[in-house]
PDB file of C-alpha atoms in Angstrom:
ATOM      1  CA  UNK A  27      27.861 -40.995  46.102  1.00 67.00           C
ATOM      2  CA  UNK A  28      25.261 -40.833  49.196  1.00 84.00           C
ATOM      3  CA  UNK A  29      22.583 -38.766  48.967  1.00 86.00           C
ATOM      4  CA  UNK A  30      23.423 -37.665  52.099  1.00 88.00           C
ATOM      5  CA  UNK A  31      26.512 -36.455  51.615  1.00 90.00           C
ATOM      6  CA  UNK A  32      25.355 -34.626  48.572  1.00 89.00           C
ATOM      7  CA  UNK A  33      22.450 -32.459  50.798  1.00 90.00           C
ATOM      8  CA  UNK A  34      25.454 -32.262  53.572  1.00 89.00           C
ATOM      9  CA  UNK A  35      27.142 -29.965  50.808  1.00 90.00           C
ATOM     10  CA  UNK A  36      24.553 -28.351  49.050  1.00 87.00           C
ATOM     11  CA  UNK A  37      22.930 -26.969  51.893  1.00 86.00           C
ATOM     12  CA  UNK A  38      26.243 -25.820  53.933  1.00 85.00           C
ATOM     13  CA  UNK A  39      27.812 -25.303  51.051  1.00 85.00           C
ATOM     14  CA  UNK A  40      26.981 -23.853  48.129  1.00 86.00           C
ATOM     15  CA  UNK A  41      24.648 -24.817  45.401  1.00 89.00           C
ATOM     16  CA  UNK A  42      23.689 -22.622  42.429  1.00 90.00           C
ATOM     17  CA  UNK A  43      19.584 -23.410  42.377  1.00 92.00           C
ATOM     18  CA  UNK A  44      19.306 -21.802  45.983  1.00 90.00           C
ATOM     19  CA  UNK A  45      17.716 -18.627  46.197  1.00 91.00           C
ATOM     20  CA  UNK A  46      17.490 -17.349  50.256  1.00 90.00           C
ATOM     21  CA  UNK A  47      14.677 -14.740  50.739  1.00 89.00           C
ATOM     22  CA  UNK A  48      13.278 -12.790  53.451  1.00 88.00           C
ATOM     23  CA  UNK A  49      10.163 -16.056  53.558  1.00 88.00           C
ATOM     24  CA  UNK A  50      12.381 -18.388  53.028  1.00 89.00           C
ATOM     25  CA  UNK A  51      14.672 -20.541  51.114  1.00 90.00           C
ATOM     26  CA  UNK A  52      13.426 -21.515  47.517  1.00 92.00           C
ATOM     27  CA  UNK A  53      15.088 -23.665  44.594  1.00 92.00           C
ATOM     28  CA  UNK A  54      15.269 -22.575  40.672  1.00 92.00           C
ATOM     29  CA  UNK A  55      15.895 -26.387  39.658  1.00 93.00           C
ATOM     30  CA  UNK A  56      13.428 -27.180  36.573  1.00 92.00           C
ATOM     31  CA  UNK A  57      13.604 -30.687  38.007  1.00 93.00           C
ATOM     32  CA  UNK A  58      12.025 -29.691  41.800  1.00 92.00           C
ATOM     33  CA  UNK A  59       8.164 -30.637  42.424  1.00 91.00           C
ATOM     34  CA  UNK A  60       7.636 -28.041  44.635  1.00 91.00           C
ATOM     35  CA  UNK A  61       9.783 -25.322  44.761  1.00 90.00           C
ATOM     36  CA  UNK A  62      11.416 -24.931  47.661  1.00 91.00           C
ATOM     37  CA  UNK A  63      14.813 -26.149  49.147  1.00 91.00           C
ATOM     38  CA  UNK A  64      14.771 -29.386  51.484  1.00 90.00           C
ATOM     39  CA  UNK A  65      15.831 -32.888  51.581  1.00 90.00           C
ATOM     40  CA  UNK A  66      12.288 -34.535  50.295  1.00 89.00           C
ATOM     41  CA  UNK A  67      12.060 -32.224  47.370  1.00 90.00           C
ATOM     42  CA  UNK A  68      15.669 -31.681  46.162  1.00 91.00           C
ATOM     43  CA  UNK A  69      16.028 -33.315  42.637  1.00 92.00           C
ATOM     44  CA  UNK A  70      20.534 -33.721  43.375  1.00 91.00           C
ATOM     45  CA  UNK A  71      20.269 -35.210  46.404  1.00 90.00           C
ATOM     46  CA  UNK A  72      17.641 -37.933  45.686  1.00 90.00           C
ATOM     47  CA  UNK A  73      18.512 -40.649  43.594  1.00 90.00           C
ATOM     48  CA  UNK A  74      14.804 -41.616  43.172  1.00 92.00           C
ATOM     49  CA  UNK A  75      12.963 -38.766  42.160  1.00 93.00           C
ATOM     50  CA  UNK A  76       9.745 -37.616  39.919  1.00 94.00           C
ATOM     51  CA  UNK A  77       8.108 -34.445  38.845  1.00 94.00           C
ATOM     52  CA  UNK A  78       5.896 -33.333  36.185  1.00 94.00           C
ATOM     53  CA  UNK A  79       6.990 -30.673  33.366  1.00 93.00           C
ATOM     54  CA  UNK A  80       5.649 -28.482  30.680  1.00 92.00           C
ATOM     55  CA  UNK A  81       6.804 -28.062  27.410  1.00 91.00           C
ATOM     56  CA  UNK A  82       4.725 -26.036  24.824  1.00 88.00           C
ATOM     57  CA  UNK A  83       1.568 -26.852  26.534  1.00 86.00           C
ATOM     58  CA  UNK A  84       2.097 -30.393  26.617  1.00 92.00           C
ATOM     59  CA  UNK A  85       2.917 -32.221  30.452  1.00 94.00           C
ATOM     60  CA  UNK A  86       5.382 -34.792  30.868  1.00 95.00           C
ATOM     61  CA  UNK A  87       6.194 -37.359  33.375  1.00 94.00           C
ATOM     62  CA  UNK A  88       9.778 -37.596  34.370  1.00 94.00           C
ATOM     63  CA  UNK A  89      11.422 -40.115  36.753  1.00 93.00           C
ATOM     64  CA  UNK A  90      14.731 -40.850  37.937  1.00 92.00           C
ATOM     65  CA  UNK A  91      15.953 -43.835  39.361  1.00 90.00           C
ATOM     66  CA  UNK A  92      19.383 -45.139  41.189  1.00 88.00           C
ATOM     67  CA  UNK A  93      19.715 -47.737  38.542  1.00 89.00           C
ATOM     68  CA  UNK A  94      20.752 -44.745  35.698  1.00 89.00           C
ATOM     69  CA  UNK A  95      23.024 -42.935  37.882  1.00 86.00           C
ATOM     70  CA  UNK A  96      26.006 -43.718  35.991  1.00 88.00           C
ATOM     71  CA  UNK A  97      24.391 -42.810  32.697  1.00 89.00           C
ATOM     72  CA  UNK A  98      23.615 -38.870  32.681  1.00 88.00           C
ATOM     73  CA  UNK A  99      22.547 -39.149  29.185  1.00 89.00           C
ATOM     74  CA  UNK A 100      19.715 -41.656  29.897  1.00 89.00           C
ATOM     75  CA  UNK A 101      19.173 -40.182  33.501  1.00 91.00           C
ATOM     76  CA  UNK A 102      15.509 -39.225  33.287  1.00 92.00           C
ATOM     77  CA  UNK A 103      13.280 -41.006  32.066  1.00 93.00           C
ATOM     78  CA  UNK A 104       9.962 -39.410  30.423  1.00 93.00           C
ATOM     79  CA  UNK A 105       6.343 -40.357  29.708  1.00 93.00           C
ATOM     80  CA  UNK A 106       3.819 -37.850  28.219  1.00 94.00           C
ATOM     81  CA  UNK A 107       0.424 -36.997  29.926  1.00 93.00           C
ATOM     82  CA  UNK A 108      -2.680 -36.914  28.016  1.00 93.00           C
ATOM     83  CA  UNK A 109      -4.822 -33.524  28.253  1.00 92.00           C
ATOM     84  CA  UNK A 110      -7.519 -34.844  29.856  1.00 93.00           C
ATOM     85  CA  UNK A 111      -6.984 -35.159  33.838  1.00 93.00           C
ATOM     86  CA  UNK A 112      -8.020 -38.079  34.842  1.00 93.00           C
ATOM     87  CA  UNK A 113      -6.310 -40.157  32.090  1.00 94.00           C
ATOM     88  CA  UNK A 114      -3.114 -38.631  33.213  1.00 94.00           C
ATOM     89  CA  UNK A 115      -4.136 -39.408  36.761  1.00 94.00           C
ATOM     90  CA  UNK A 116      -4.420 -43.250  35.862  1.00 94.00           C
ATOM     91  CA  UNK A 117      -0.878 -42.846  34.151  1.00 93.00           C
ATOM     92  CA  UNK A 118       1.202 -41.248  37.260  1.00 94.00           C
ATOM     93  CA  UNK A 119      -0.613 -44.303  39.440  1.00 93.00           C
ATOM     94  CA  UNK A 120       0.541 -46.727  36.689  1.00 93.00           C
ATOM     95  CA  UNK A 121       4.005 -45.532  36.654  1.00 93.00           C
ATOM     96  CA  UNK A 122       4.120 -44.705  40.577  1.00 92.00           C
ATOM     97  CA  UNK A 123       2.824 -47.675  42.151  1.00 90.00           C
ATOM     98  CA  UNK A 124       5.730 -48.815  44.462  1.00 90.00           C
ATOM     99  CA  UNK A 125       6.848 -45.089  45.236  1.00 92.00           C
ATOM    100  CA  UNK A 126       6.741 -42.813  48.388  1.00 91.00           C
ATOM    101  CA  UNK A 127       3.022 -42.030  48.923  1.00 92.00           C
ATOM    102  CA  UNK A 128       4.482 -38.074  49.565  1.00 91.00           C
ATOM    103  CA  UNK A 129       6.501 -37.686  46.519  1.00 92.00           C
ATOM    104  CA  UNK A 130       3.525 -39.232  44.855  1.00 93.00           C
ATOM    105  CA  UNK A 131       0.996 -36.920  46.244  1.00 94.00           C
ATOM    106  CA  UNK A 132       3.144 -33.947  45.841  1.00 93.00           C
ATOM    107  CA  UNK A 133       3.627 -34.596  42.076  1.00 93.00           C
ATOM    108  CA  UNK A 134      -0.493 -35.129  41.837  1.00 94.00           C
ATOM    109  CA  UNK A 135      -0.560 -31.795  43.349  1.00 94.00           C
ATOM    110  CA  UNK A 136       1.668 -30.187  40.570  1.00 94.00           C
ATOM    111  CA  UNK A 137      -0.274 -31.797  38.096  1.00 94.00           C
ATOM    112  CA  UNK A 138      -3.168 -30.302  39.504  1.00 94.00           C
ATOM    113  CA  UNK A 139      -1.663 -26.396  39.741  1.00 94.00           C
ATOM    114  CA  UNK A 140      -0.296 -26.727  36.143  1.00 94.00           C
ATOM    115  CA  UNK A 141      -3.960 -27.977  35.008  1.00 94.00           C
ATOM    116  CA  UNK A 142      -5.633 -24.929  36.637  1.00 94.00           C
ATOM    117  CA  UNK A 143      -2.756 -22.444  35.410  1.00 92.00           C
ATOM    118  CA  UNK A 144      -3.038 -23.864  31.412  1.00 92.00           C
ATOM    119  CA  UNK A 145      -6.846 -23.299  31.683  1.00 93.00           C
ATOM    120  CA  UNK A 146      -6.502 -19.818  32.202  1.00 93.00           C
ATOM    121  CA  UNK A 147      -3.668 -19.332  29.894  1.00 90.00           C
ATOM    122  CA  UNK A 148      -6.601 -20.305  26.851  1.00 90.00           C
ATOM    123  CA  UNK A 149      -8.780 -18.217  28.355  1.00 90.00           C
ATOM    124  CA  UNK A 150      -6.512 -15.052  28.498  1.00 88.00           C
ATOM    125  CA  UNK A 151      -5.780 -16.023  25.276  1.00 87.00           C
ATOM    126  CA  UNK A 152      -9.510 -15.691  23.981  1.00 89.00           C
ATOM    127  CA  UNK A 153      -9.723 -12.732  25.846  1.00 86.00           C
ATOM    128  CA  UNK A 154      -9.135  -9.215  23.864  1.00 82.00           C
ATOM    129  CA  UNK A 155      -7.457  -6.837  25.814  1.00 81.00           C
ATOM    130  CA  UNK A 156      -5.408  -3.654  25.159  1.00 84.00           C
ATOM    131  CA  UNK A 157      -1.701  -3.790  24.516  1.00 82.00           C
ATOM    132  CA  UNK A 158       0.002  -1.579  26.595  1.00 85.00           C
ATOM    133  CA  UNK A 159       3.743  -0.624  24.591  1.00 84.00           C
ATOM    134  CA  UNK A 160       6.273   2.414  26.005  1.00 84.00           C
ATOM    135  CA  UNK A 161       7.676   4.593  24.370  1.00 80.00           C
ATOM    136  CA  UNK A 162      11.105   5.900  24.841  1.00 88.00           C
ATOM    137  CA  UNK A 163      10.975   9.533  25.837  1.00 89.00           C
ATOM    138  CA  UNK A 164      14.656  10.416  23.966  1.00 91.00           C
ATOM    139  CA  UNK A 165      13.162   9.180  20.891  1.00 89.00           C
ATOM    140  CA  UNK A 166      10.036  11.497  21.500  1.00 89.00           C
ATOM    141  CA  UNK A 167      11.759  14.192  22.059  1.00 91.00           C
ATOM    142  CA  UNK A 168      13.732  13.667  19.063  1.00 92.00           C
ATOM    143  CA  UNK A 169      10.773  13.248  16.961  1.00 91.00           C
ATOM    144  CA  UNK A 170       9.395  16.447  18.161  1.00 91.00           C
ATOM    145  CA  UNK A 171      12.776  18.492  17.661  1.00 93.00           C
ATOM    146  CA  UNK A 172      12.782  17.266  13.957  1.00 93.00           C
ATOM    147  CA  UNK A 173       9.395  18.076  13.211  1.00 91.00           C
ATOM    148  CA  UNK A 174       9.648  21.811  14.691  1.00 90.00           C
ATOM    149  CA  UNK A 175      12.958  21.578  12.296  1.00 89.00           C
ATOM    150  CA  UNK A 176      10.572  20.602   9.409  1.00 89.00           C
ATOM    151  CA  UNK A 177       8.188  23.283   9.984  1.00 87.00           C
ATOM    152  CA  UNK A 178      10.118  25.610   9.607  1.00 85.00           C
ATOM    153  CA  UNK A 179      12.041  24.600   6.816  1.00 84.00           C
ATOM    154  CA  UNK A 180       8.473  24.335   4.847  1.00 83.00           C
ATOM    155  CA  UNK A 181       8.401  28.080   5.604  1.00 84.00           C
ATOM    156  CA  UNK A 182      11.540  29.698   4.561  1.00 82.00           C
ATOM    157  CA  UNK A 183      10.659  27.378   1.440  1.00 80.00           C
ATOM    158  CA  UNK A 184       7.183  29.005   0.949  1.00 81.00           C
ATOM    159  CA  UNK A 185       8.497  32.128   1.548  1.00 85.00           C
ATOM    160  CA  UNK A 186      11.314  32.351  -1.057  1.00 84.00           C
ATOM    161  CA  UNK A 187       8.988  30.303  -4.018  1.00 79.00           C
ATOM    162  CA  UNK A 188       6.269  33.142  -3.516  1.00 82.00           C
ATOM    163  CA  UNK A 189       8.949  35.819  -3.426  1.00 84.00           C
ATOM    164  CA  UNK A 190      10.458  34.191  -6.772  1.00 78.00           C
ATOM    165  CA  UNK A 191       6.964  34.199  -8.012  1.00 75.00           C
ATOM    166  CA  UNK A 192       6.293  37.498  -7.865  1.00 80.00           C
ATOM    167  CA  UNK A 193       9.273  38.581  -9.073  1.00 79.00           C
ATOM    168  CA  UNK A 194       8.971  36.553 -12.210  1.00 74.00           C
ATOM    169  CA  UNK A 195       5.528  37.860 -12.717  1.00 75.00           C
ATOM    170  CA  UNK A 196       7.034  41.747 -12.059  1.00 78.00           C
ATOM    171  CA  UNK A 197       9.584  40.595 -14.766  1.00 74.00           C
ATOM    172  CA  UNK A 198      12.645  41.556 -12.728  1.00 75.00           C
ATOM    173  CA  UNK A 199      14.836  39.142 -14.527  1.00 70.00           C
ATOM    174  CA  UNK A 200      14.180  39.792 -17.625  1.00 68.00           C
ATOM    175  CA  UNK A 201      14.196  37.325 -20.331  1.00 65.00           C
ATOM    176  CA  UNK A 202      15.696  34.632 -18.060  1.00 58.00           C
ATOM    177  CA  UNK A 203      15.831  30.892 -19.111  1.00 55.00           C
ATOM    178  CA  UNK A 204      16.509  28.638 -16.775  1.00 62.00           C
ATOM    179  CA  UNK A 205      13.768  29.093 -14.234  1.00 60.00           C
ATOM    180  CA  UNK A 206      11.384  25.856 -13.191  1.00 65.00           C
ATOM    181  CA  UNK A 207       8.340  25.335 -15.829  1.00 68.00           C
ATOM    182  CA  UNK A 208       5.955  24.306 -13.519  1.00 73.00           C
ATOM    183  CA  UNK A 209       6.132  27.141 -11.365  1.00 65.00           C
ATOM    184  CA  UNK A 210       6.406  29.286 -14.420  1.00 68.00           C
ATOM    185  CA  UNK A 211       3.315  27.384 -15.854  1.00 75.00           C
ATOM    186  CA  UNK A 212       1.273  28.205 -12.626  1.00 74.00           C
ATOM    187  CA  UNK A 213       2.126  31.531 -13.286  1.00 70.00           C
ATOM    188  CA  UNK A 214       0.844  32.093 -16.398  1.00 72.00           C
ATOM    189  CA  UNK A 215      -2.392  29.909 -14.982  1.00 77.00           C
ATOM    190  CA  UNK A 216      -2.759  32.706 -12.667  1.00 73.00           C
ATOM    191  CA  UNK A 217      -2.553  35.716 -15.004  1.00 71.00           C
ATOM    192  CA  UNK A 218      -5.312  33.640 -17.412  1.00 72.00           C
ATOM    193  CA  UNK A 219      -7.389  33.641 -14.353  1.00 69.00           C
ATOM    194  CA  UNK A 220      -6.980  37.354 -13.884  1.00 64.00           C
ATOM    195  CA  UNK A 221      -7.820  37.929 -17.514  1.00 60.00           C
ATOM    196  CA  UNK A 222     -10.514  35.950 -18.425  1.00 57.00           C
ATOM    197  CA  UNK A 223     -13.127  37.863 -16.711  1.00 54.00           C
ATOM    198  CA  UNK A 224     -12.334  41.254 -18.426  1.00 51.00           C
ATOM    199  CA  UNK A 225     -12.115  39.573 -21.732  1.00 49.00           C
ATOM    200  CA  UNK A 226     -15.695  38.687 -21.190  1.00 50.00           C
ATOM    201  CA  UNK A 227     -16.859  41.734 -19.886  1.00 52.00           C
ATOM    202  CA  UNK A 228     -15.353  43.479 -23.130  1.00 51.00           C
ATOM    203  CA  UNK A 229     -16.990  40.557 -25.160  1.00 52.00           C
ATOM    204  CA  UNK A 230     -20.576  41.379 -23.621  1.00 52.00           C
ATOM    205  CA  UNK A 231     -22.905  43.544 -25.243  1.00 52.00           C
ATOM    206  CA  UNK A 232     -21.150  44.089 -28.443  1.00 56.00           C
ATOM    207  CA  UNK A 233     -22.504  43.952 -31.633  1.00 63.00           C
ATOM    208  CA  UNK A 234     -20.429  43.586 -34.864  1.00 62.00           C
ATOM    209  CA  UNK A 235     -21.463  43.435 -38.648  1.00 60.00           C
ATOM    210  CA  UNK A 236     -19.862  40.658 -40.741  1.00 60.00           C
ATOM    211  CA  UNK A 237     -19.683  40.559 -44.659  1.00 62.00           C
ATOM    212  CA  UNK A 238     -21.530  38.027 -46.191  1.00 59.00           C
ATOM    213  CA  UNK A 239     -19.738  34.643 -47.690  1.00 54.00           C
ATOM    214  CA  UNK A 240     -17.993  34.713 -50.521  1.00 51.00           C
ATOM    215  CA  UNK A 241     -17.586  31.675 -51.674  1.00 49.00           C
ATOM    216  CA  UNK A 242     -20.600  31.575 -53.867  1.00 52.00           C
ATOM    217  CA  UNK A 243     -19.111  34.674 -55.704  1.00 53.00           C
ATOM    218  CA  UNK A 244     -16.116  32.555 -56.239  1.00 52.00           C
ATOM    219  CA  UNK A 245     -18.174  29.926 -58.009  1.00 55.00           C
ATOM    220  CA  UNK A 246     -20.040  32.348 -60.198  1.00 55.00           C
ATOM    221  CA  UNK A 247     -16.450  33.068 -62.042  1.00 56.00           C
ATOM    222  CA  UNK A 248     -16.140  29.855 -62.850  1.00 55.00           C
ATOM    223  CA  UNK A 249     -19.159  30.062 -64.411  1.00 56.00           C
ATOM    224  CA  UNK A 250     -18.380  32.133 -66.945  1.00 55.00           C
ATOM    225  CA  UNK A 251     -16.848  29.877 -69.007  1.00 55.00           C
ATOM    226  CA  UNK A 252     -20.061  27.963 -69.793  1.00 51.00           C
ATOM    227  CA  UNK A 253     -21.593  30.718 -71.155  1.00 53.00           C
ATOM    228  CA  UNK A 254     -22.841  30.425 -75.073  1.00 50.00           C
ATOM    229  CA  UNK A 255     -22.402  26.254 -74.645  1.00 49.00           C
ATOM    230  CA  UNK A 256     -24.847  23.509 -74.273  1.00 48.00           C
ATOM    231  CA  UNK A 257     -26.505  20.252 -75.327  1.00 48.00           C
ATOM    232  CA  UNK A 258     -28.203  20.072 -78.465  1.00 45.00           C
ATOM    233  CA  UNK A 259     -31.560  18.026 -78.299  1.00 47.00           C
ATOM    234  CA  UNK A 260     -33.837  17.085 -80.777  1.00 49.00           C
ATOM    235  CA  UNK A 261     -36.435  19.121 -79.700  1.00 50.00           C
ATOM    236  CA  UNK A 262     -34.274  22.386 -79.413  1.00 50.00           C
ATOM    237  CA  UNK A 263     -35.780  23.655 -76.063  1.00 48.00           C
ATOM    238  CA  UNK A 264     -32.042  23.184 -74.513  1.00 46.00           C
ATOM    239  CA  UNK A 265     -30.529  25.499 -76.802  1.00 46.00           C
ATOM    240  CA  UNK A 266     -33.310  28.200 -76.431  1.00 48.00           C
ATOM    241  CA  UNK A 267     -32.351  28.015 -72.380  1.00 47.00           C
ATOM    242  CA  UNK A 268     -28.565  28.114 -73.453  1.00 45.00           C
ATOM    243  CA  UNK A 269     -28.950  31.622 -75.941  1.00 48.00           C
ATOM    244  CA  UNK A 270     -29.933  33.718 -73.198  1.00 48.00           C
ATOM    245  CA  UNK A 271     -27.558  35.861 -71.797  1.00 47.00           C
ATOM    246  CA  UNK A 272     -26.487  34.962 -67.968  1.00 46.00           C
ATOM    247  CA  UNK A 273     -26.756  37.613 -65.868  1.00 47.00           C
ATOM    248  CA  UNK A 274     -23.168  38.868 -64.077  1.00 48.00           C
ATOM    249  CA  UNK A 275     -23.534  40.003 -60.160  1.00 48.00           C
ATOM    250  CA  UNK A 276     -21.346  43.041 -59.373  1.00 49.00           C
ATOM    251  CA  UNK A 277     -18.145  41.606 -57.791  1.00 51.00           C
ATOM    252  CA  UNK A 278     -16.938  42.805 -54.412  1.00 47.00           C
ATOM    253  CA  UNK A 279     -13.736  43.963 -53.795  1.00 49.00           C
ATOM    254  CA  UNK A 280     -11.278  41.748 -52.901  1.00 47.00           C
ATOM    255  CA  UNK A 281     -13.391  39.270 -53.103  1.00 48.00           C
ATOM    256  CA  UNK A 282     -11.667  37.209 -55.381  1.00 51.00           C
ATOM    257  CA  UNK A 283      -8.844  36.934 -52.772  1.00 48.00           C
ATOM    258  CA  UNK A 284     -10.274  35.946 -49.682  1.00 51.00           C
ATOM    259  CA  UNK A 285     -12.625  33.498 -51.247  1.00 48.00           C
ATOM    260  CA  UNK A 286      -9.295  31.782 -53.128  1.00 50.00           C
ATOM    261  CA  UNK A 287      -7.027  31.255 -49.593  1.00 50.00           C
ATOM    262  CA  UNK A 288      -7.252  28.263 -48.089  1.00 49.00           C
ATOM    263  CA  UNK A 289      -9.378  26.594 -51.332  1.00 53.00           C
ATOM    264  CA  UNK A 290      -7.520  24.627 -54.357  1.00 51.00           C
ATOM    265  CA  UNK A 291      -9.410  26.264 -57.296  1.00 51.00           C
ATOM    266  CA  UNK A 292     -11.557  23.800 -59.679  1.00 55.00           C
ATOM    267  CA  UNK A 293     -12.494  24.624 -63.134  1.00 56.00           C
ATOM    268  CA  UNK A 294     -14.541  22.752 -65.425  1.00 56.00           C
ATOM    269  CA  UNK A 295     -14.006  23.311 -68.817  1.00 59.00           C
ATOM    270  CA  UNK A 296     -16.917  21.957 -71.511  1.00 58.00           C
ATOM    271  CA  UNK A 297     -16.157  21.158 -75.354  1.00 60.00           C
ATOM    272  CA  UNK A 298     -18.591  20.622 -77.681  1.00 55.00           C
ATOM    273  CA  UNK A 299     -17.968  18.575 -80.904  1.00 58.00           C
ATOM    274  CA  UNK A 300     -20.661  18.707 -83.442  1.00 54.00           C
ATOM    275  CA  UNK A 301     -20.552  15.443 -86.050  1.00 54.00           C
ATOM    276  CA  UNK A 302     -22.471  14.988 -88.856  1.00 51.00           C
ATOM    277  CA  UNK A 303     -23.199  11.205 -88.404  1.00 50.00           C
ATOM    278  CA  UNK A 304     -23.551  10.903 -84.591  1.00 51.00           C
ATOM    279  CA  UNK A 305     -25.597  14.623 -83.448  1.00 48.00           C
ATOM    280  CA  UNK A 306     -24.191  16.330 -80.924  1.00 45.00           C
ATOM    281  CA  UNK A 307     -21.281  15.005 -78.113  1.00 49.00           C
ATOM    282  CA  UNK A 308     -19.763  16.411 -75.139  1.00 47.00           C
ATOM    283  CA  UNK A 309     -15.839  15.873 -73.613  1.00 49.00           C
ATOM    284  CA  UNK A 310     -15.434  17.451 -70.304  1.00 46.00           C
ATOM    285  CA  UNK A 311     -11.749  17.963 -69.231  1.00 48.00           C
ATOM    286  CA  UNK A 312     -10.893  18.610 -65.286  1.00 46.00           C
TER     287      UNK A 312
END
């Protein structure tokens, strides 16, 4: 089809890119070079047609010619453009050489604007600013609704677990069982607290007299039982210290039991054998 006929009924028509403003009438094609709705820059109604795109920071050269008109598939055709500007200069001359001089300047043009507009996307970039975010003022309000909920909820709580407290303490319930144990356990923390500093007020300043230990009474009955034995030597001086008569200490009473609780009893019994051949020999039993 002419291109002719195909601006003829896009622009008295109707065409989908065209967007008519108070300034004037624009077109959203991808494919336009400049923007705006004529015969010179429409990308339908040209059969030979260029313009530069970006995709992901990267520029590409794309050119359509009358030759792939029957092939939509393989209608453009694209080259990509190195970062620095001149090299991609020297590649839109290479590849434009025998085109219009206007749609070749207007396409150096674009490469120009989309050089200028990446260079201050990096430095925005780089750039730390503050991130402005809304917040929707339902769920505000909402938020604050609950939390006044909360609030007082935590309060009617308090209010019954101290009134529970003190009841418990009063002993209102009597012996009760199923109660919580830490709250029962604070309790009794509490009434420690309370009486610990009279306890040691009572504790101050008293004196008290304690009988003496009796656990070396306890060993002097056991030593009874040795009494009137002991070694014989050859010089006799043994038997001399054996002969006198042990002195006994007045026993206390009840002596015997408190020194005999808590203590398994030992007693050490000492027989003498006297033979004729061998002197003098000692068994002790335990």
């Amino acid at each position: 089809m002419s291109d002719d006929v195909i601006w003829h009924c896009i622009r008295h028509n109707h065409c989908s890119f065209m967007a008519k403003i108070e300034t004037g009438i624009f077109c959203r094609n991808p494919y336009n070079a400049t923007g705006i709705c004529n015969r010179s820059s429409c990308p339908l109604a040209n059969s030979r047609y260029a313009t530069i795109r970006d995709h992901d920071g990267v520029f590409y050269l794309y050119m359509k010619t009358a030759e792939r008109a029957h092939l939509p598939k393989k209608l453009w055709e694209r080259v990509k453009l190195p970062r620095n500007y001149e090299k991609a200069m020297e590649i839109i001359n290479k590849h434009l050489e025998f085109w219009p001089k206007l749609l070749v300047h207007k396409i150096k043009q674009r490469l120009t604007k989309m050089t200028q507009y990446r260079i201050r996307m990096r430095r925005l970039q780089l750039k730390v600013r503050e991130k402005i975010m809304t917040v929707p003022r339902k769920k505000t309000q909402r938020d604050l609704r609950r939390l006044e909920k909360a609030e007082k909820a935590a309060q009617l709580d308090k209010s019954i677990e101290s009134e529970l407290k003190e009841r418990l303490r009063k002993g209102v319930y009597g012996e009760i069982y199923n109660f919580p144990f830490k709250q029962f356990d604070t309790i009794l923390d509490m009434e420690k607290d309370e009486l610990a500093p009279e306890i040691e007020e009572e504790e101050e300043g008293e004196i008290e007299y304690v009988e003496g230990d009796d656990i070396e009474m306890g060993d002097m009955d056991d030593m009874e039982d040795f009494e009137g034995f002991g070694d014989e030597d050859d010089d006799g001086d043994e038997d001399d210290d054996l002969d006198e008569p042990a002195t006994k200490k007045p026993k206390l009473p009840g002596s015997d039991s408190r020194s005999k609780i808590g203590r398994k009893s030992t007693k050490v019994i000492t027989e003498v054998e006297e033979d004729e051949d061998r002197g003098s020999r000692q068994r002790t039993r335990m």
